[in-house]
PDB file of N, CA and C in Angstrom:
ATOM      1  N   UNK A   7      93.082  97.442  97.941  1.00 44.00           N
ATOM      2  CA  UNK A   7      93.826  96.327  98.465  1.00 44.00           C
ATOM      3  C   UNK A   7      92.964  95.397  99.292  1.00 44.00           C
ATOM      4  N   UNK A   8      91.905  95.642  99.778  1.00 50.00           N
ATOM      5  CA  UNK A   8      90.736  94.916 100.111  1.00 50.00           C
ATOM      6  C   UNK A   8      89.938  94.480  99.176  1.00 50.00           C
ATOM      7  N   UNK A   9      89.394  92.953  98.761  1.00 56.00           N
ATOM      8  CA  UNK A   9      88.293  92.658  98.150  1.00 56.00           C
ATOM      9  C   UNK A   9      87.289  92.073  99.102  1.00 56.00           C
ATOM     10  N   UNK A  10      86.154  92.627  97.988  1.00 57.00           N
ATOM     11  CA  UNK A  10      84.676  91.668  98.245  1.00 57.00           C
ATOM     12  C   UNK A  10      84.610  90.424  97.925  1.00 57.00           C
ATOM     13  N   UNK A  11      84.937  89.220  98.726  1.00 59.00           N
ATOM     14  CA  UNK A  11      84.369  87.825  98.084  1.00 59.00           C
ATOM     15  C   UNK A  11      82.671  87.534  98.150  1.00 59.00           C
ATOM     16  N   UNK A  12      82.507  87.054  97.085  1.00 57.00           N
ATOM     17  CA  UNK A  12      80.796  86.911  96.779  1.00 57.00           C
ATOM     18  C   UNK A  12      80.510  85.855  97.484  1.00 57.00           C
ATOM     19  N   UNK A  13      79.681  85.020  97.944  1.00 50.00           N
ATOM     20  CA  UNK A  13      79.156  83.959  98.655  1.00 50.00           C
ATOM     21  C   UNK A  13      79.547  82.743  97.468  1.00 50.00           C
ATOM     22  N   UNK A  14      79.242  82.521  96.561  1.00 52.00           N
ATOM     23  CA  UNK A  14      79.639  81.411  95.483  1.00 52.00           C
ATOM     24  C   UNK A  14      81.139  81.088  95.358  1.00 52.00           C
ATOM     25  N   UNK A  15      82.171  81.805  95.769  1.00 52.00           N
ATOM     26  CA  UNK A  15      83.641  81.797  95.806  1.00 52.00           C
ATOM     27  C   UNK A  15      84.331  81.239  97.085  1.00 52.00           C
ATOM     28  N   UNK A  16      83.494  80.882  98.068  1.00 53.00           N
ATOM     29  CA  UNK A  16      83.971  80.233  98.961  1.00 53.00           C
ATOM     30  C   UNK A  16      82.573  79.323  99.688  1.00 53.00           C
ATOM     31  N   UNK A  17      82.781  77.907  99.475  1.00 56.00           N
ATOM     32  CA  UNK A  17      81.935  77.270 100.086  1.00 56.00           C
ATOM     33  C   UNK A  17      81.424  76.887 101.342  1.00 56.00           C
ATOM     34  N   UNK A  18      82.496  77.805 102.214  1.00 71.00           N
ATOM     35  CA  UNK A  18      82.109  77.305 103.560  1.00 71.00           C
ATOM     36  C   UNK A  18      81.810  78.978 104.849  1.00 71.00           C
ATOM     37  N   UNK A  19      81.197  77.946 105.449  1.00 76.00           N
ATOM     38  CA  UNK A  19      80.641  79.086 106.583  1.00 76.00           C
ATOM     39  C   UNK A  19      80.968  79.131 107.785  1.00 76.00           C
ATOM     40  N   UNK A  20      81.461  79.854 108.670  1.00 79.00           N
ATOM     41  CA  UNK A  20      82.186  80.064 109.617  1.00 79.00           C
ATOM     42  C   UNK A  20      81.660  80.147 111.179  1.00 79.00           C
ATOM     43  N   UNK A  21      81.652  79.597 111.551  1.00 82.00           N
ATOM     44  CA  UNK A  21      80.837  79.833 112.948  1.00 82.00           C
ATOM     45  C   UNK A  21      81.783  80.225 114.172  1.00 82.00           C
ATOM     46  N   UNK A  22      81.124  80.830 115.086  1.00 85.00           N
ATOM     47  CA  UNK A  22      81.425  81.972 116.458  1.00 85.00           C
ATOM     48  C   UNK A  22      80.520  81.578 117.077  1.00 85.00           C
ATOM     49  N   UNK A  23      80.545  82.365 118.317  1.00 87.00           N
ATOM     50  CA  UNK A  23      79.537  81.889 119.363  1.00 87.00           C
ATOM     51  C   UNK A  23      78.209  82.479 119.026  1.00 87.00           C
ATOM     52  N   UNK A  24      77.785  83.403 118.591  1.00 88.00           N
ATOM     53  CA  UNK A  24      76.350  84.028 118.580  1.00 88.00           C
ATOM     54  C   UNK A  24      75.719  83.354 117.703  1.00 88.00           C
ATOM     55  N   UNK A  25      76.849  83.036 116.226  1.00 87.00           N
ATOM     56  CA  UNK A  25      75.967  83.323 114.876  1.00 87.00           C
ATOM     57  C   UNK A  25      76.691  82.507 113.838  1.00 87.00           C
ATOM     58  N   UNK A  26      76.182  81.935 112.811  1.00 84.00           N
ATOM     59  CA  UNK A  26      77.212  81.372 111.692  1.00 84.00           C
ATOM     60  C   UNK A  26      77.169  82.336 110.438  1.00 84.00           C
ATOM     61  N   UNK A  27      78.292  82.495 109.897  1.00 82.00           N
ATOM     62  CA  UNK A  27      78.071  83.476 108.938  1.00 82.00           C
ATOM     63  C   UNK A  27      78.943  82.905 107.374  1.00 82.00           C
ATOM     64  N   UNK A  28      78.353  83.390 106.530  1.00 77.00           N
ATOM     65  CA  UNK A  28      78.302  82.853 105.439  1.00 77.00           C
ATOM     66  C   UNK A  28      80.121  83.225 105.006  1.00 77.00           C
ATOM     67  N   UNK A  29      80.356  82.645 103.566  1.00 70.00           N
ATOM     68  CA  UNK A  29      82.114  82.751 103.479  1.00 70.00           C
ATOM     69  C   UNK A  29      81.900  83.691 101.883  1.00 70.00           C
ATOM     70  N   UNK A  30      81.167  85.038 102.402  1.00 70.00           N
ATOM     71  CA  UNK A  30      81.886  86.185 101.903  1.00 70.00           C
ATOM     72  C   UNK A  30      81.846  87.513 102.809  1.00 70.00           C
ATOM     73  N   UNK A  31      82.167  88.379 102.074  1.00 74.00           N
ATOM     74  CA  UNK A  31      82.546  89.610 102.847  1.00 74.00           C
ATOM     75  C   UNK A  31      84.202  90.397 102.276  1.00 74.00           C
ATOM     76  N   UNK A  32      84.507  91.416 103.500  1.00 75.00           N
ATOM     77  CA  UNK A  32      85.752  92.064 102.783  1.00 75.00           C
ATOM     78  C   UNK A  32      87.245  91.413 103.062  1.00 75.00           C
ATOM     79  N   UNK A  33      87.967  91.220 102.714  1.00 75.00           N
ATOM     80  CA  UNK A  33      89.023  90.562 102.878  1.00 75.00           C
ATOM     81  C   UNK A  33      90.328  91.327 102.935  1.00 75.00           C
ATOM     82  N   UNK A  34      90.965  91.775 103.912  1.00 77.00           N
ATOM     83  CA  UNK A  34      92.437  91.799 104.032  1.00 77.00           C
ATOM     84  C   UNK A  34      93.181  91.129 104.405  1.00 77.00           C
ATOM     85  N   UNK A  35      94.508  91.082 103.170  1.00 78.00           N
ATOM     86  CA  UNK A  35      95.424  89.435 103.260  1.00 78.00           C
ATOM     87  C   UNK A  35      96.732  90.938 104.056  1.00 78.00           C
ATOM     88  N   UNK A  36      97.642  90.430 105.783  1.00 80.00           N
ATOM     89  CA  UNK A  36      98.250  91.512 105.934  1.00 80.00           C
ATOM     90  C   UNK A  36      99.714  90.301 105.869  1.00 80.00           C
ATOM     91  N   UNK A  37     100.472  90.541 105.271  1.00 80.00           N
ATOM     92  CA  UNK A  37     101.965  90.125 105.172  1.00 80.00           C
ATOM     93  C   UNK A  37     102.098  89.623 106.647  1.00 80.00           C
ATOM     94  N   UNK A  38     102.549  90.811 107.347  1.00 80.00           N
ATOM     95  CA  UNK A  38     103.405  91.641 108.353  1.00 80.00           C
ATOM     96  C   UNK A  38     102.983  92.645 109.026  1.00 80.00           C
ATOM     97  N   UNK A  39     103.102  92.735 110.451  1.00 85.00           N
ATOM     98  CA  UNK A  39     102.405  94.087 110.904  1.00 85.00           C
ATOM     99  C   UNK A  39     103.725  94.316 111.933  1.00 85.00           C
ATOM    100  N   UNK A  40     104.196  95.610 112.275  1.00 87.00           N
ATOM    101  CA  UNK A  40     105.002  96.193 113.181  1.00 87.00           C
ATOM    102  C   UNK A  40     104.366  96.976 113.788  1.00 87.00           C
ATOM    103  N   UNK A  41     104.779  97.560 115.462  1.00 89.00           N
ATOM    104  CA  UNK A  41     104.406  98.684 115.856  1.00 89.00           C
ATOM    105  C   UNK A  41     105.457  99.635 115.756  1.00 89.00           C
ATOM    106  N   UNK A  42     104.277 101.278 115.450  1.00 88.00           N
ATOM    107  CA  UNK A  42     105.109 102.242 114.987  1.00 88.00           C
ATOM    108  C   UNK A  42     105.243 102.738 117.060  1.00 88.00           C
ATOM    109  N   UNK A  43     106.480 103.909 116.999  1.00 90.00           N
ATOM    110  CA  UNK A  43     106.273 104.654 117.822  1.00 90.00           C
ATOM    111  C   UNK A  43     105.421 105.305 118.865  1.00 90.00           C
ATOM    112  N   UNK A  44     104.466 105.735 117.811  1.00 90.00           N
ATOM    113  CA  UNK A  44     103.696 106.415 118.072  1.00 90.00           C
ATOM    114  C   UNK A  44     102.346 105.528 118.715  1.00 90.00           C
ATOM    115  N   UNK A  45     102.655 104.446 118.714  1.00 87.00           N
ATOM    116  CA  UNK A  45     101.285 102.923 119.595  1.00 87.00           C
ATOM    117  C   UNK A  45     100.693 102.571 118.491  1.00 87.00           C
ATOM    118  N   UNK A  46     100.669 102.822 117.408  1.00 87.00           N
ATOM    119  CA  UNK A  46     100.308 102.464 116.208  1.00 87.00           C
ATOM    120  C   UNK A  46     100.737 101.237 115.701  1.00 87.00           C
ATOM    121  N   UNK A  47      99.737 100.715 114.521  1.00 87.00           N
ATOM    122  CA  UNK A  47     100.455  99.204 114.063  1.00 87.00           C
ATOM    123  C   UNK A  47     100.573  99.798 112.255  1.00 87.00           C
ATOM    124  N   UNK A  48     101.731  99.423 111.921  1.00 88.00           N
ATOM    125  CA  UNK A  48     101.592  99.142 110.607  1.00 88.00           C
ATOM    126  C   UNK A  48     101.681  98.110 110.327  1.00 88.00           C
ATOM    127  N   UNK A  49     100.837  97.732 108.711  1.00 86.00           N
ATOM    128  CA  UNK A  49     100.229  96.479 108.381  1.00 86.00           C
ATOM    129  C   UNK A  49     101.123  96.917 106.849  1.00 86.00           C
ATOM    130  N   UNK A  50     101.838  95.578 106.370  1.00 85.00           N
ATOM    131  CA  UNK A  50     101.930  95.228 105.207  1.00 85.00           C
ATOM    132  C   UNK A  50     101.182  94.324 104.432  1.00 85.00           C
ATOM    133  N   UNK A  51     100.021  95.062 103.295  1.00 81.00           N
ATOM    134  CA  UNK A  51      99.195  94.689 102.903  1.00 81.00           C
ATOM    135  C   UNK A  51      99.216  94.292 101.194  1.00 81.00           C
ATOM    136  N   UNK A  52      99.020  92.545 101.004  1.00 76.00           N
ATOM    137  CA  UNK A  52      99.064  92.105  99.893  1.00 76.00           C
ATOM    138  C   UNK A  52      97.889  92.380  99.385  1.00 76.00           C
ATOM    139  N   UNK A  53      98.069  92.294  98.218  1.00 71.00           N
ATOM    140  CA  UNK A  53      96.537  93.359  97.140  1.00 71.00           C
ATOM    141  C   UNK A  53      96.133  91.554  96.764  1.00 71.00           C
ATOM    142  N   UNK A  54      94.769  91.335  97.357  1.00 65.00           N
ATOM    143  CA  UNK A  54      94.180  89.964  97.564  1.00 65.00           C
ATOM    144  C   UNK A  54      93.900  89.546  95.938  1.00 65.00           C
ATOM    145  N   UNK A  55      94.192  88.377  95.568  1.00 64.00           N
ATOM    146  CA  UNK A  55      94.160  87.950  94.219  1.00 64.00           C
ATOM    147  C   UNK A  55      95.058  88.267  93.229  1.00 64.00           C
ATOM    148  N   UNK A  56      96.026  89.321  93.040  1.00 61.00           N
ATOM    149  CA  UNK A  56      96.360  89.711  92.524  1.00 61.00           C
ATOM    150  C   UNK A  56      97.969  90.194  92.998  1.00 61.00           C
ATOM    151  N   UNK A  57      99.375  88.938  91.928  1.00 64.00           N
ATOM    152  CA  UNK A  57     100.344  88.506  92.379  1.00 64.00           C
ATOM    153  C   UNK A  57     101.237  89.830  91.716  1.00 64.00           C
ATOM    154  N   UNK A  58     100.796  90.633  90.816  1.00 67.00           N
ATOM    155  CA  UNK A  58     101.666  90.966  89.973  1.00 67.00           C
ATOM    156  C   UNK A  58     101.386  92.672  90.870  1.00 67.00           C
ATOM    157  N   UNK A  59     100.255  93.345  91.576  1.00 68.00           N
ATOM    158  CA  UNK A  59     100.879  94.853  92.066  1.00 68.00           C
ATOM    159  C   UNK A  59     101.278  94.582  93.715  1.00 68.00           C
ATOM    160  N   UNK A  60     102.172  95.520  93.515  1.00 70.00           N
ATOM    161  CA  UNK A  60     103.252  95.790  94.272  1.00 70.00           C
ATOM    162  C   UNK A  60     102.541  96.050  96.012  1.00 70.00           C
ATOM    163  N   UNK A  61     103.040  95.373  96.857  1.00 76.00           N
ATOM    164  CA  UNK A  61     102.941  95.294  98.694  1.00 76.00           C
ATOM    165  C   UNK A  61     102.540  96.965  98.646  1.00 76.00           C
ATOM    166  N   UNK A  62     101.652  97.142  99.581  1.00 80.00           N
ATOM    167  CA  UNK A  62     101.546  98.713 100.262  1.00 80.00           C
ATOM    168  C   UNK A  62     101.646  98.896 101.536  1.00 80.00           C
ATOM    169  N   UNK A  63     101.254  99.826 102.403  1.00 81.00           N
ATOM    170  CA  UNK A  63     101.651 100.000 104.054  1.00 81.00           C
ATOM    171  C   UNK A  63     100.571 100.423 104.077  1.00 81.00           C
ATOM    172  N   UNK A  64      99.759 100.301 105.583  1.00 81.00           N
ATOM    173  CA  UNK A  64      99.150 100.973 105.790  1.00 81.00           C
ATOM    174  C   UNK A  64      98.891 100.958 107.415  1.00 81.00           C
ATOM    175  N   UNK A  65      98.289 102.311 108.224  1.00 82.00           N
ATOM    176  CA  UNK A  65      98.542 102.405 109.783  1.00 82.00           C
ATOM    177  C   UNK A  65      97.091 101.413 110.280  1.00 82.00           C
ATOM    178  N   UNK A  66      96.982 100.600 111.760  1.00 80.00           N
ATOM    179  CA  UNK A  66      95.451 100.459 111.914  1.00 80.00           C
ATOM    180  C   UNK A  66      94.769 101.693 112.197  1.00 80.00           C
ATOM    181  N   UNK A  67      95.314 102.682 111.881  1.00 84.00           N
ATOM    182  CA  UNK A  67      94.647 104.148 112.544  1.00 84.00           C
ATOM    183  C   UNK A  67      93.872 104.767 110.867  1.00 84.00           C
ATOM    184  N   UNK A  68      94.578 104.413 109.906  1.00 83.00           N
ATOM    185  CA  UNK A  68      93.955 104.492 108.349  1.00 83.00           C
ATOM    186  C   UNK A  68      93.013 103.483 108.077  1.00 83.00           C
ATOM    187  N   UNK A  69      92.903 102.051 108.559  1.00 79.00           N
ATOM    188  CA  UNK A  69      91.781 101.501 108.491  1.00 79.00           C
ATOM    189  C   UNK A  69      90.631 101.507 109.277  1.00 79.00           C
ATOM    190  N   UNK A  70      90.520 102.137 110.668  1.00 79.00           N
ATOM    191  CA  UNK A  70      89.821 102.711 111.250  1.00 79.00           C
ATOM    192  C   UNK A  70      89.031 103.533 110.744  1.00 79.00           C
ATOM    193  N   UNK A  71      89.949 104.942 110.127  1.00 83.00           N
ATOM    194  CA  UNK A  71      89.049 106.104 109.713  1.00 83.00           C
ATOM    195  C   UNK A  71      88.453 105.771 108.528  1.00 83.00           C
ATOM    196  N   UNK A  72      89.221 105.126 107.724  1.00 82.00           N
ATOM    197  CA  UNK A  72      88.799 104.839 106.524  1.00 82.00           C
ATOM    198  C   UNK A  72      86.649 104.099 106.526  1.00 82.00           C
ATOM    199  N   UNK A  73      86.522 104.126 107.905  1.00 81.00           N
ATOM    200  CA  UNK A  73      85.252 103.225 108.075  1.00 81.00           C
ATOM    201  C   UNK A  73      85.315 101.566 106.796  1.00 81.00           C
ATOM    202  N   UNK A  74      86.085 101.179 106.995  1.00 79.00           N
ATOM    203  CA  UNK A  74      86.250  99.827 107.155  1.00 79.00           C
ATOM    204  C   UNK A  74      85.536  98.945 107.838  1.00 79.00           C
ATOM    205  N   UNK A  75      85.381  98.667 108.991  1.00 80.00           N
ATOM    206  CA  UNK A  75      84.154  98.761 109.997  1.00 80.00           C
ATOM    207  C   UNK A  75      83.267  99.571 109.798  1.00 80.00           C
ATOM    208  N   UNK A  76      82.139  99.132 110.281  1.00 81.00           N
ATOM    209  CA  UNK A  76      80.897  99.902 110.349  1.00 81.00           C
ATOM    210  C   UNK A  76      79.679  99.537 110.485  1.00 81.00           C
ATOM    211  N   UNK A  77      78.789  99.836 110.682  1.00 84.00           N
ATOM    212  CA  UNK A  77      77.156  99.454 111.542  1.00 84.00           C
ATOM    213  C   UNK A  77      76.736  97.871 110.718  1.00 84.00           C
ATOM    214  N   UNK A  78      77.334  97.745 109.836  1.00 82.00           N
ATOM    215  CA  UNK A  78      76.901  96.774 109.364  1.00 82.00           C
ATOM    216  C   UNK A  78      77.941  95.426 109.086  1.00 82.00           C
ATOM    217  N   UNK A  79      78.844  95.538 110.222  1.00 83.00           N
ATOM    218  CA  UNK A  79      79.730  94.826 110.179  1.00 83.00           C
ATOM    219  C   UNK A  79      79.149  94.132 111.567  1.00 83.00           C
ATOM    220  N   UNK A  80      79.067  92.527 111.539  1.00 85.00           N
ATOM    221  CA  UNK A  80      78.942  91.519 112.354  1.00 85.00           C
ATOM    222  C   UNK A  80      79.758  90.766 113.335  1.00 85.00           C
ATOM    223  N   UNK A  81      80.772  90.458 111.994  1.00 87.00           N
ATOM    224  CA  UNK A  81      82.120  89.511 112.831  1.00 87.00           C
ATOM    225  C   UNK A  81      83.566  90.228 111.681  1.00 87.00           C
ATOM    226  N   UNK A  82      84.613  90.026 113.020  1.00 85.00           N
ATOM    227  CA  UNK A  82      86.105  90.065 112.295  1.00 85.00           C
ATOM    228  C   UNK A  82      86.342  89.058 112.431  1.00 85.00           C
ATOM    229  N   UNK A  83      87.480  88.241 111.162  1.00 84.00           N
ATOM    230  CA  UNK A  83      87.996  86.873 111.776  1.00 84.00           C
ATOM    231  C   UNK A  83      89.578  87.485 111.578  1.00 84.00           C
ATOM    232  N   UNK A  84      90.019  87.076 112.399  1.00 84.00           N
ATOM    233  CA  UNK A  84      91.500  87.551 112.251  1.00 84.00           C
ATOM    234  C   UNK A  84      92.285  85.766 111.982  1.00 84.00           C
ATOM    235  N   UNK A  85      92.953  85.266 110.774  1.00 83.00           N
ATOM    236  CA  UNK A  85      93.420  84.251 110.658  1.00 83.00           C
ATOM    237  C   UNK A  85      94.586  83.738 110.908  1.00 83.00           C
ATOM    238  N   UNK A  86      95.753  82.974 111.728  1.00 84.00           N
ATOM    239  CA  UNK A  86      96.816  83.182 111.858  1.00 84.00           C
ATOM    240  C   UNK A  86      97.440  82.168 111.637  1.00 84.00           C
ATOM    241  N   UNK A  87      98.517  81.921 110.515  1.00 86.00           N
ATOM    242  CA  UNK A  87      99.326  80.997 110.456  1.00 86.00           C
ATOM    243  C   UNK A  87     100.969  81.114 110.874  1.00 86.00           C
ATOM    244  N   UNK A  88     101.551  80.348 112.313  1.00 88.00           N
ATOM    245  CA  UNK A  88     102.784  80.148 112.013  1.00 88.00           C
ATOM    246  C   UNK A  88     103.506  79.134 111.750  1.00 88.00           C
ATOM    247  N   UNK A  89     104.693  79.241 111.683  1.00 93.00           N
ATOM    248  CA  UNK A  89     105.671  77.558 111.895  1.00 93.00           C
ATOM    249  C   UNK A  89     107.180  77.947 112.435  1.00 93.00           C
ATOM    250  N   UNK A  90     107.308  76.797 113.139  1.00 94.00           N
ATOM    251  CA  UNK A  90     107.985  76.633 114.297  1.00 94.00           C
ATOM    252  C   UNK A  90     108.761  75.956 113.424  1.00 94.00           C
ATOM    253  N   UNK A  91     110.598  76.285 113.010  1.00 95.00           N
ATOM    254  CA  UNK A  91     111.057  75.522 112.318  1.00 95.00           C
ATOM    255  C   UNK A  91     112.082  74.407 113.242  1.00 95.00           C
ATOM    256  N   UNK A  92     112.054  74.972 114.388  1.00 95.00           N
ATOM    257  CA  UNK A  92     112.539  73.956 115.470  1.00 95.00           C
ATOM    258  C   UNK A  92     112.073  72.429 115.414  1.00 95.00           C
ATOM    259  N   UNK A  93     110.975  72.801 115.762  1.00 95.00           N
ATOM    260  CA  UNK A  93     109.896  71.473 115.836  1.00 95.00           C
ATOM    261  C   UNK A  93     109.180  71.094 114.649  1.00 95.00           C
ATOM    262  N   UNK A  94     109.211  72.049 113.664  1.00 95.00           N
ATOM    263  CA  UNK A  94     109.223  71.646 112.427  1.00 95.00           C
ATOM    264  C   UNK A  94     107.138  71.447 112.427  1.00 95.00           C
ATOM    265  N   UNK A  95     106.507  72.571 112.858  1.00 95.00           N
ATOM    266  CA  UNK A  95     105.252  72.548 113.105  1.00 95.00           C
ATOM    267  C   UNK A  95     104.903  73.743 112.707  1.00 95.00           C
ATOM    268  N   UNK A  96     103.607  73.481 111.882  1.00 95.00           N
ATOM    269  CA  UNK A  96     102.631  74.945 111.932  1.00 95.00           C
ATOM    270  C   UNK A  96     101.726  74.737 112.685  1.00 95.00           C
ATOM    271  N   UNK A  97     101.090  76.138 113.086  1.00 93.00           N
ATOM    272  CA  UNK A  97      99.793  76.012 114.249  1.00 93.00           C
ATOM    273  C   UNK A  97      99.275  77.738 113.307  1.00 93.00           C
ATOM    274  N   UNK A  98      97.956  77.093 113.429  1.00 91.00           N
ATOM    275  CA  UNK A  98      96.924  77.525 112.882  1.00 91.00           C
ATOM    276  C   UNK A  98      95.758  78.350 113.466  1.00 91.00           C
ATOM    277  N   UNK A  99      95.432  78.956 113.726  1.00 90.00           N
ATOM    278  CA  UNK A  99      94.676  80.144 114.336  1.00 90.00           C
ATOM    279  C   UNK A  99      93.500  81.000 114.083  1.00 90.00           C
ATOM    280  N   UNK A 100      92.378  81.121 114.641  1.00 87.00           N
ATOM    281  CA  UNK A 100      91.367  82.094 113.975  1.00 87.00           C
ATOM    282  C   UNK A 100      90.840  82.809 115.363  1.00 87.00           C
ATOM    283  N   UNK A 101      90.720  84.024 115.723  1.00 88.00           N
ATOM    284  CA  UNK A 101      90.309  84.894 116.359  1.00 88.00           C
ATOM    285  C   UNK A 101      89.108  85.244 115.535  1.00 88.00           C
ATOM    286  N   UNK A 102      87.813  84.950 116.585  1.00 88.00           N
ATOM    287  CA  UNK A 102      86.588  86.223 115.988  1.00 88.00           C
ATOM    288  C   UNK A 102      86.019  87.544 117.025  1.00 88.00           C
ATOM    289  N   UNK A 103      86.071  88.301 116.092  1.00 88.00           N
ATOM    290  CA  UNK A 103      85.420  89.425 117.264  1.00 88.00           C
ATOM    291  C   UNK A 103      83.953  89.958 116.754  1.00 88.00           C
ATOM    292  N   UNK A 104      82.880  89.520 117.215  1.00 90.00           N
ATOM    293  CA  UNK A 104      81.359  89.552 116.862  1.00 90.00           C
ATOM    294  C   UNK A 104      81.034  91.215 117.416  1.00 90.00           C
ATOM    295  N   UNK A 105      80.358  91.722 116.687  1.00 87.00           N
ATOM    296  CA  UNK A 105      79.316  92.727 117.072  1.00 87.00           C
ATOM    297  C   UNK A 105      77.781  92.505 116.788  1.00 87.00           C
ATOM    298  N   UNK A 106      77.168  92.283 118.172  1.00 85.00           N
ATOM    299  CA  UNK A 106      75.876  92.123 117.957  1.00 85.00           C
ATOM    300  C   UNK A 106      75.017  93.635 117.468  1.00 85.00           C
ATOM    301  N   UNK A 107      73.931  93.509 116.824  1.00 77.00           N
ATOM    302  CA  UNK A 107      73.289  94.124 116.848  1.00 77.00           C
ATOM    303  C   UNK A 107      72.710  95.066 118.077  1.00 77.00           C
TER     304      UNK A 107
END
């Protein structure tokens, strides 16, 4: 439910405070996330590119172990779109969280 985008599939590059980094890497598209009970988040996760298999669940405590992250991971961008149907506005959002070397 995660893909690899190749560098040729997205033309643009993303910059943070340390470093600019190129527009590929692993990609999770998450629906929806709730917290469970237990302090946990579940994430409803769309299978990226691909309209026709079916939503899955998964805990942030399974993408953790899963090493998802790892020594060779730089930056997270976390992307956020909402809309306000009051005011009739979306606001747009990107969180990065860098790990230096």
């Amino acid at each position: 439910f995660w893909d690899n985008i190749e560098l040729g599939e997205m033309s643009t590059s993303f910059s943070a405070e340390f470093s600019s980094y190129p527009g590929s890497g692993y990609v999770i598209d998450i629906n929806r996330a709730w917290p469970l009970a237990d302090g946990d988040l579940m994430f409803e996760i769309a299978p990226h590119g691909n309209t026709e298999t079916p939503l899955m669940n998964t805990t942030l405590s399974a993408i953790k172990n899963s090493r998802w992250i790892d020594l060779k991971t730089r930056a997270i961008f976390f992307d956020f779109s909402f809309f306000n149907p009051n005011l009739n506005v979306f606001l747009v959002a990107r969180v990065v969280i860098e790990f230096l070397p």
